[in-house]
Coordinates of C-alpha atoms and ligand atoms in Angstrom, one line a residue:
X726 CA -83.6 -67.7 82.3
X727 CA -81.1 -65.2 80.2
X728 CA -82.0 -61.8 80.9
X729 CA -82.3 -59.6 77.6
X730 CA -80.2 -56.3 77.4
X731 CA -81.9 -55.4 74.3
X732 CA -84.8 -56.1 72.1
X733 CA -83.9 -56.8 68.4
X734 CA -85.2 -59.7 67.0
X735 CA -87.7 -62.4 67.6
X736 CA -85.5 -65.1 67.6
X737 CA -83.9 -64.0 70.8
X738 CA -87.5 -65.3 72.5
X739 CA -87.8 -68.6 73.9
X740 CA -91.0 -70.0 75.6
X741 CA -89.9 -69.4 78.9
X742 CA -89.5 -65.9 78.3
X743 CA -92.9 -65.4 76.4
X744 CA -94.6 -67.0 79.1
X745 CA -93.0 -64.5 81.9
X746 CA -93.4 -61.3 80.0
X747 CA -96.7 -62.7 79.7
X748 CA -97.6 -63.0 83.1
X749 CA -96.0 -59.6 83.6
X750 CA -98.7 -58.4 81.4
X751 CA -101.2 -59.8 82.8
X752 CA -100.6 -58.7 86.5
X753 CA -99.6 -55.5 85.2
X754 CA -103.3 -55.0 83.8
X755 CA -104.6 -56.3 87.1
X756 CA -102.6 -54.1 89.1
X757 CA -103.8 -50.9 86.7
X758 CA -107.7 -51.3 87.4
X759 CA -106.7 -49.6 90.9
X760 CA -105.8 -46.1 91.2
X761 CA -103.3 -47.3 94.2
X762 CA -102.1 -49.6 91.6
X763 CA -101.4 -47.0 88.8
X764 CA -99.7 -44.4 91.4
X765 CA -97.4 -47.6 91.6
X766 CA -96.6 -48.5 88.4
X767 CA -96.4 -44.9 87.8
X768 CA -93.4 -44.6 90.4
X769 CA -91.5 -47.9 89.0
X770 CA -89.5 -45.9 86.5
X771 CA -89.9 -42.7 87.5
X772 CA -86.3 -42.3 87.8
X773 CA -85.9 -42.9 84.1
X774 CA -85.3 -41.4 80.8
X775 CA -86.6 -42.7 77.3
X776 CA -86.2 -41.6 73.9
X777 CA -88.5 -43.0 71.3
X778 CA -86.2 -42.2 68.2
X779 CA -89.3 -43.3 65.5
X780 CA -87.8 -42.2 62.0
X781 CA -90.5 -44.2 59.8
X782 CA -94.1 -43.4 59.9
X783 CA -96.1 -45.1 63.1
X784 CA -99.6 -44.6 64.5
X785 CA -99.9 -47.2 66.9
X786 CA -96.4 -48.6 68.1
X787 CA -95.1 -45.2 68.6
X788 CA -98.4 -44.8 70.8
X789 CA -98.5 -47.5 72.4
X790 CA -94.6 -47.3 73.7
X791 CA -95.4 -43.6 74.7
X792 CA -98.5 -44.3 76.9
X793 CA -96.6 -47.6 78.3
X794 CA -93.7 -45.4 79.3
X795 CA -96.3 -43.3 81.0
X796 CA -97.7 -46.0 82.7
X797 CA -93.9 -46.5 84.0
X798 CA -94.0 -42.9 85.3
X799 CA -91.1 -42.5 82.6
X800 CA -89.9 -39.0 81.2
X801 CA -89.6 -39.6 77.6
X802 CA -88.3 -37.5 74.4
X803 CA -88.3 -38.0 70.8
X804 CA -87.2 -38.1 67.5
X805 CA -89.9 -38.5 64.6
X806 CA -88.0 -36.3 61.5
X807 CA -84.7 -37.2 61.1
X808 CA -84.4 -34.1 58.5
X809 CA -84.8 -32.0 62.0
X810 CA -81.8 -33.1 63.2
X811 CA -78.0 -32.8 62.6
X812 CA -78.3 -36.0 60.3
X813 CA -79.2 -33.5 57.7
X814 CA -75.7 -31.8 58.2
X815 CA -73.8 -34.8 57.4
X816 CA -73.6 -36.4 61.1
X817 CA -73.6 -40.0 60.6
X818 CA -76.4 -41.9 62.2
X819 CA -74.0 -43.5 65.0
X820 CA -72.7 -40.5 66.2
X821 CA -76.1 -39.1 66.8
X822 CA -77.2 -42.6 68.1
X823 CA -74.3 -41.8 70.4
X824 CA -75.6 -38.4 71.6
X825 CA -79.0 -39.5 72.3
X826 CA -77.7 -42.5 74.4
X827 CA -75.5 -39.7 77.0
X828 CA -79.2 -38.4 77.6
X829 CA -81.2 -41.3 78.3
X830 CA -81.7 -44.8 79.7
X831 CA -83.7 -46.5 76.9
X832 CA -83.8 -46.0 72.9
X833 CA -86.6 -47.2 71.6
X834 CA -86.5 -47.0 67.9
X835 CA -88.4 -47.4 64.5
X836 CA -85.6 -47.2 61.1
X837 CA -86.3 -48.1 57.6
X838 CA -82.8 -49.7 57.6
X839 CA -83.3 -53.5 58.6
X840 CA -80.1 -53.6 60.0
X841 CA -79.6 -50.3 62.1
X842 CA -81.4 -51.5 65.5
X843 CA -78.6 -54.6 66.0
X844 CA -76.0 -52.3 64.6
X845 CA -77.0 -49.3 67.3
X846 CA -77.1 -52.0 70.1
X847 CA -73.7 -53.6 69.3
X848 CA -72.1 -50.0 68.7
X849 CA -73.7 -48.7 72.0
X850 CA -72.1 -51.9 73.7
X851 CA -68.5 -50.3 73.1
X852 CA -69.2 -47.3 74.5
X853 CA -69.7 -46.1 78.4
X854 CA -73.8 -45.6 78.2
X855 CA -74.5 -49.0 76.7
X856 CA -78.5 -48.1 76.9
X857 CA -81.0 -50.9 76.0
X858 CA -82.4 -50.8 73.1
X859 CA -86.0 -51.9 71.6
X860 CA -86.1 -52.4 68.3
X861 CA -90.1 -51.0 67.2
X862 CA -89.6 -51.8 63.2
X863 CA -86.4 -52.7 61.2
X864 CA -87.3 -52.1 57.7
X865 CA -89.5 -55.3 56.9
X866 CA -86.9 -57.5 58.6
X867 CA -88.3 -57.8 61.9
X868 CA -90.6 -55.9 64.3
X869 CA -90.1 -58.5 67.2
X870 CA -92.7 -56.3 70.1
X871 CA -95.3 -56.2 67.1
X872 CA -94.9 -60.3 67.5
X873 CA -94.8 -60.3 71.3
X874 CA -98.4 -58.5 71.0
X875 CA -99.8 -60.8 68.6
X876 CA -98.6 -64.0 70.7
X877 CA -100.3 -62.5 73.5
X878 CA -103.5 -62.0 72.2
X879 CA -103.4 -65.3 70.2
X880 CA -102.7 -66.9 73.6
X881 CA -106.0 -65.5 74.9
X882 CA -108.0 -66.1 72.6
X883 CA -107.4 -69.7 72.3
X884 CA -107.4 -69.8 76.1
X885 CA -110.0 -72.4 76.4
X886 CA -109.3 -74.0 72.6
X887 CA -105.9 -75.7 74.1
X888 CA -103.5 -72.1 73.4
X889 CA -101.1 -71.9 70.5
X890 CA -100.1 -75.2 69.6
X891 CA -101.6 -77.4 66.9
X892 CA -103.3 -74.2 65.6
X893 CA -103.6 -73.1 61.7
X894 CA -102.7 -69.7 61.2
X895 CA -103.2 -68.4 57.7
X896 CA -101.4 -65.1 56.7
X897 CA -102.5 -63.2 54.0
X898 CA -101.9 -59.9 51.8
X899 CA -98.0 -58.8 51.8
X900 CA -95.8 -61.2 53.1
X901 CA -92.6 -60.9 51.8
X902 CA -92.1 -57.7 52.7
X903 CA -94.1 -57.4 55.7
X904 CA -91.8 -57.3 58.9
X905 CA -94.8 -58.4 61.5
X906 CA -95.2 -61.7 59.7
X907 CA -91.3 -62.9 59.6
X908 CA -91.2 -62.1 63.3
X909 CA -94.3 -63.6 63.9
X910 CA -93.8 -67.0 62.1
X911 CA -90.6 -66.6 64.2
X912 CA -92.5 -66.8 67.0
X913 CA -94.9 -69.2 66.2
X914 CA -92.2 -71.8 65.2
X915 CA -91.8 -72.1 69.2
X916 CA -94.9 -73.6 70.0
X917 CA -95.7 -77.6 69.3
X918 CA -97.6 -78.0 65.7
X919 CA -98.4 -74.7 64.4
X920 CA -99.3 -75.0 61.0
X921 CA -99.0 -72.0 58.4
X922 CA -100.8 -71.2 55.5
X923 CA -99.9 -68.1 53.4
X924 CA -101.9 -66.6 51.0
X925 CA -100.5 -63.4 48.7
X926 CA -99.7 -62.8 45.2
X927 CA -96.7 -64.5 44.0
X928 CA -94.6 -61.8 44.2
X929 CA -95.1 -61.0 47.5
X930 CA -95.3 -64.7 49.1
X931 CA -92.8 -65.7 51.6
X932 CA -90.0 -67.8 50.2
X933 CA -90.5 -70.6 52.6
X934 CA -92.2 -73.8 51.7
X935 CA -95.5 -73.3 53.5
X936 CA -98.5 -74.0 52.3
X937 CA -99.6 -71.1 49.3
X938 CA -102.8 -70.1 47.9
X939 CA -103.2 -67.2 45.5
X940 CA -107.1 -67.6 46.6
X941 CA -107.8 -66.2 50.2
X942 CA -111.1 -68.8 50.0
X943 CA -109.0 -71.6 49.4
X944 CA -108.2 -72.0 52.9
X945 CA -110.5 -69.8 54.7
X946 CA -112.3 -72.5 56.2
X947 CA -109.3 -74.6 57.8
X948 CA -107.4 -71.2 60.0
X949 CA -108.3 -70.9 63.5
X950 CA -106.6 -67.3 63.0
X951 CA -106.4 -65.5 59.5
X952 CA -103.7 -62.6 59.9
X953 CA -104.2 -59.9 57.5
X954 CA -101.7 -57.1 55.8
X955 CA -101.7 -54.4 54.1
X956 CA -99.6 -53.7 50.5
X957 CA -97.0 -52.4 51.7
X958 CA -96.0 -50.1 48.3
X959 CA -93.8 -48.1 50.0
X960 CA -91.2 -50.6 49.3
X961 CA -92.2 -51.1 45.7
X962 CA -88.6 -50.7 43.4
X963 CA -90.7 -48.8 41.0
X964 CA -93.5 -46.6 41.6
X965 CA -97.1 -47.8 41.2
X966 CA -95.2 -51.7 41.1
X967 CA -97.9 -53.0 43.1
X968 CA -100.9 -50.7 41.9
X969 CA -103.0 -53.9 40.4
X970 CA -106.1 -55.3 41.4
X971 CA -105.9 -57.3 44.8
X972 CA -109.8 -58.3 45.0
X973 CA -109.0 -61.8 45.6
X974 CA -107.1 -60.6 49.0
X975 CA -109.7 -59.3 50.9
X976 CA -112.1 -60.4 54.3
X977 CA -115.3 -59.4 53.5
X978 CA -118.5 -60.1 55.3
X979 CA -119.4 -62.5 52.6
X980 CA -116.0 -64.5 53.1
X981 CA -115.8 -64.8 56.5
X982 CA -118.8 -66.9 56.4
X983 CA -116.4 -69.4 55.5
X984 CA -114.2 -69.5 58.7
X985 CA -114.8 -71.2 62.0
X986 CA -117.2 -69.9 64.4
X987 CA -114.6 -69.9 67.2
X988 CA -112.1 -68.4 64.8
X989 CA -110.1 -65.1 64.7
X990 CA -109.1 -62.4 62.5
X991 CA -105.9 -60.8 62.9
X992 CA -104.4 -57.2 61.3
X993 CA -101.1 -55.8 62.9
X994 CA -102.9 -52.3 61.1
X995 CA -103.0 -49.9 59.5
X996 CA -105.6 -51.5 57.2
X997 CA -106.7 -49.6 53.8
X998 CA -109.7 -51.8 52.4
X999 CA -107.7 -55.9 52.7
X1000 CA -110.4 -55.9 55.9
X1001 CA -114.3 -54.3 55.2
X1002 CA -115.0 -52.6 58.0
X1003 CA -118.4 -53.5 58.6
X1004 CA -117.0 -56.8 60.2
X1005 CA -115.5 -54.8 63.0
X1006 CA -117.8 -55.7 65.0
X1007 CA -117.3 -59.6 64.7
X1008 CA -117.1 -61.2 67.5
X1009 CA -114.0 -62.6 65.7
X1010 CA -112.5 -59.6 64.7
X1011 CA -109.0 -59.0 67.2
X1012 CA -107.7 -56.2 65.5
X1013 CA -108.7 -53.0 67.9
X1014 CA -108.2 -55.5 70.6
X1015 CA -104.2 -56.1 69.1
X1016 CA -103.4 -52.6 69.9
X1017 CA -104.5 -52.5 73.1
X1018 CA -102.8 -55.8 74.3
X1019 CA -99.7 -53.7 72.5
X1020 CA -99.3 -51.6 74.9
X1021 CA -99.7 -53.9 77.9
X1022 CA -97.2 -56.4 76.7
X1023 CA -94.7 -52.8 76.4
X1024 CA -95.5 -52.3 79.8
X1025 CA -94.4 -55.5 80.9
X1026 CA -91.7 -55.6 78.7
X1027 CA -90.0 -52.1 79.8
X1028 CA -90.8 -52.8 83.4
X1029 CA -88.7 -56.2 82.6
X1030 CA -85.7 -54.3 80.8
X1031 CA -85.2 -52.3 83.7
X1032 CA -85.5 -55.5 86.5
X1033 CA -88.7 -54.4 87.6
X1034 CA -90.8 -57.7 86.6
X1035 CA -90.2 -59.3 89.9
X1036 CA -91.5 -56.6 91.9
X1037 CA -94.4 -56.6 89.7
X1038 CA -95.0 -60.2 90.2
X1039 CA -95.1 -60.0 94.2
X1040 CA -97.6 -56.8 94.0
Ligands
NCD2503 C1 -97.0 -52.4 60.7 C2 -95.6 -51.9 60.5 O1 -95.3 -50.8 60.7 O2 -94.8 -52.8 60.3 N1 -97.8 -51.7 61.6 C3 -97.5 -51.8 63.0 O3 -96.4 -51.6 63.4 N2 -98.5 -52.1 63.8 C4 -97.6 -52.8 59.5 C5 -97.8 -51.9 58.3 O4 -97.2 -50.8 58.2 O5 -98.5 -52.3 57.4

């Protein structure tokens, strides 16, 4: 198996990995329920340093990589306002990439600029502290731990249904610029079968040739997993570009009627009103249950970066 220095982009994945890191996860979450367990996960990385360098807005994956680096027993630092720091004098980003790096032993970072997380890792490379880095959000290129998360817990949940393969997984809302999708589709390209629906507006539908609806009912009825999205306007070119009515993009508890009992519904989150919140409680509903299995799948994946996974596996 090639050992990853870095964490960049979803392609980098093959099954065999996917299938490790996962049952790093899962013994990692065994191993937690015991408070002799956590005390030793919590002295595995003791030793070392992270910096979460997080210069785009997160709730969940910033989270998530803080508490799994405090599962690790990690020290960690970070950077969430770039306009705090001597960027805003003029330093150029890869000199102050290159400071960070003489402090600490892993950069885990979030940039608006799809390219900067391969750039950081290739520059770091050249220098004397070549530290790993984990690339939490490029832009809406990639956000490849996002897709290890969502693997995971599609993985579970179709535990008994045969896993991944042959499955229909419909996407819907914001695809074309939405970075979880593109690394997830990655992702699901590895497994035997996986058939993909997609379902936004036309402007925001993924260039591919999958098949599109412009009606989320359309195809309700065949996905064993419907992954929602928020708009993402942030990226619009021009202000209030996407500010138009996207009824027809929604889960309600009228619609879901229409999907398979055995089912589920998907949301990398944050959600504004694409999922109604009185199906929360769904059985089917695998959102709240996404972030959790986020930071698990971090935990293995750090613990991985830094060699630990075997010791993990003989615990
Ligand atoms: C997403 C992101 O930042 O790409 N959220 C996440 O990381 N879980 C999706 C979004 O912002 O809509």
């Amino acid at each position: 198996m090639i050992r990853h220095q870095d964490i960049l982009l979803a392609n980098q994945f093959d099954r065999e990995f996917l299938d490790h890191l996962y049952d790093i996860t899962n013994k990692v979450r065994t191993i937690a329920k015991t408070n002799s367990g956590s005390l030793y996960l919590k002295k595995l990385l003791s030793d070392k340093r992270v910096m979460l360098y997080f210069s785009q807005p997160s709730t969940r994956t910033f989270m998530s990589f803080l508490n799994a680096c405090q599962i690790l027993g990690m020290s960690h630092s970070s950077i969430r306002d770039t306009t705090t720091s001597s960027e805003i004098k003029g330093e150029s980003k890869l000199d102050s990439l290159r400071t960070l790096s003489s402090y600490v032993d892993l950069i885990i970072m979030r940039t608006p600029d799809a390219e900067f997380a391969e750039e950081s890792a290739s520059f770091l490379k050249k220098t004397r502290r070549p530290v790993p880095i984990i690339n939490a959000g490029s832009g809406s290129k990639e956000h490849p731990t996002q897709a290890l998360l969502d693997i995971y817990t599609l993985q579970r949940s179709f535990k008994n249904t045969g896993g991944i393969s042959g499955k229909t997984i419909l996407f819907c809302g914001d695809l074309s610029r939405g970075r979880t999708v593109k690394s997830l589709i990655k992702l699901l390209e590895k497994y035997d079968s996986v058939k993909i629906i997609q379902c936004a507006p036309d402007e925001l539908q993924l260039a591919r040739g999958f098949k599109s609806s412009n009606r989320l009912e359309e195809y309700l009825h065949e996905a064993d997993a419907v992954y929602m999205t928020r708009i993402q306007d942030e990226y619009d070119k021009v202000k209030g570009e996407t500010q138009r009515s996207y009824e027809g993009f929604k889960l309600t508890k009228d619609n879901i009627k229409l999907m398979k009992p055995n089912s589920i519904i998907m949301h990398p989150l944050p959600r504004r009103d694409e999922i109604s919140s009185d199906i929360d409680d769904d059985p089917r509903a695998m959102y709240w249950r996404q972030c959790r299995n986020g930071m698990w799948t971090r935990v293995a994946l750090i613990a991985y970066l830094f060699e630990r996974d075997e010791d993990i596996l003989k615990y």
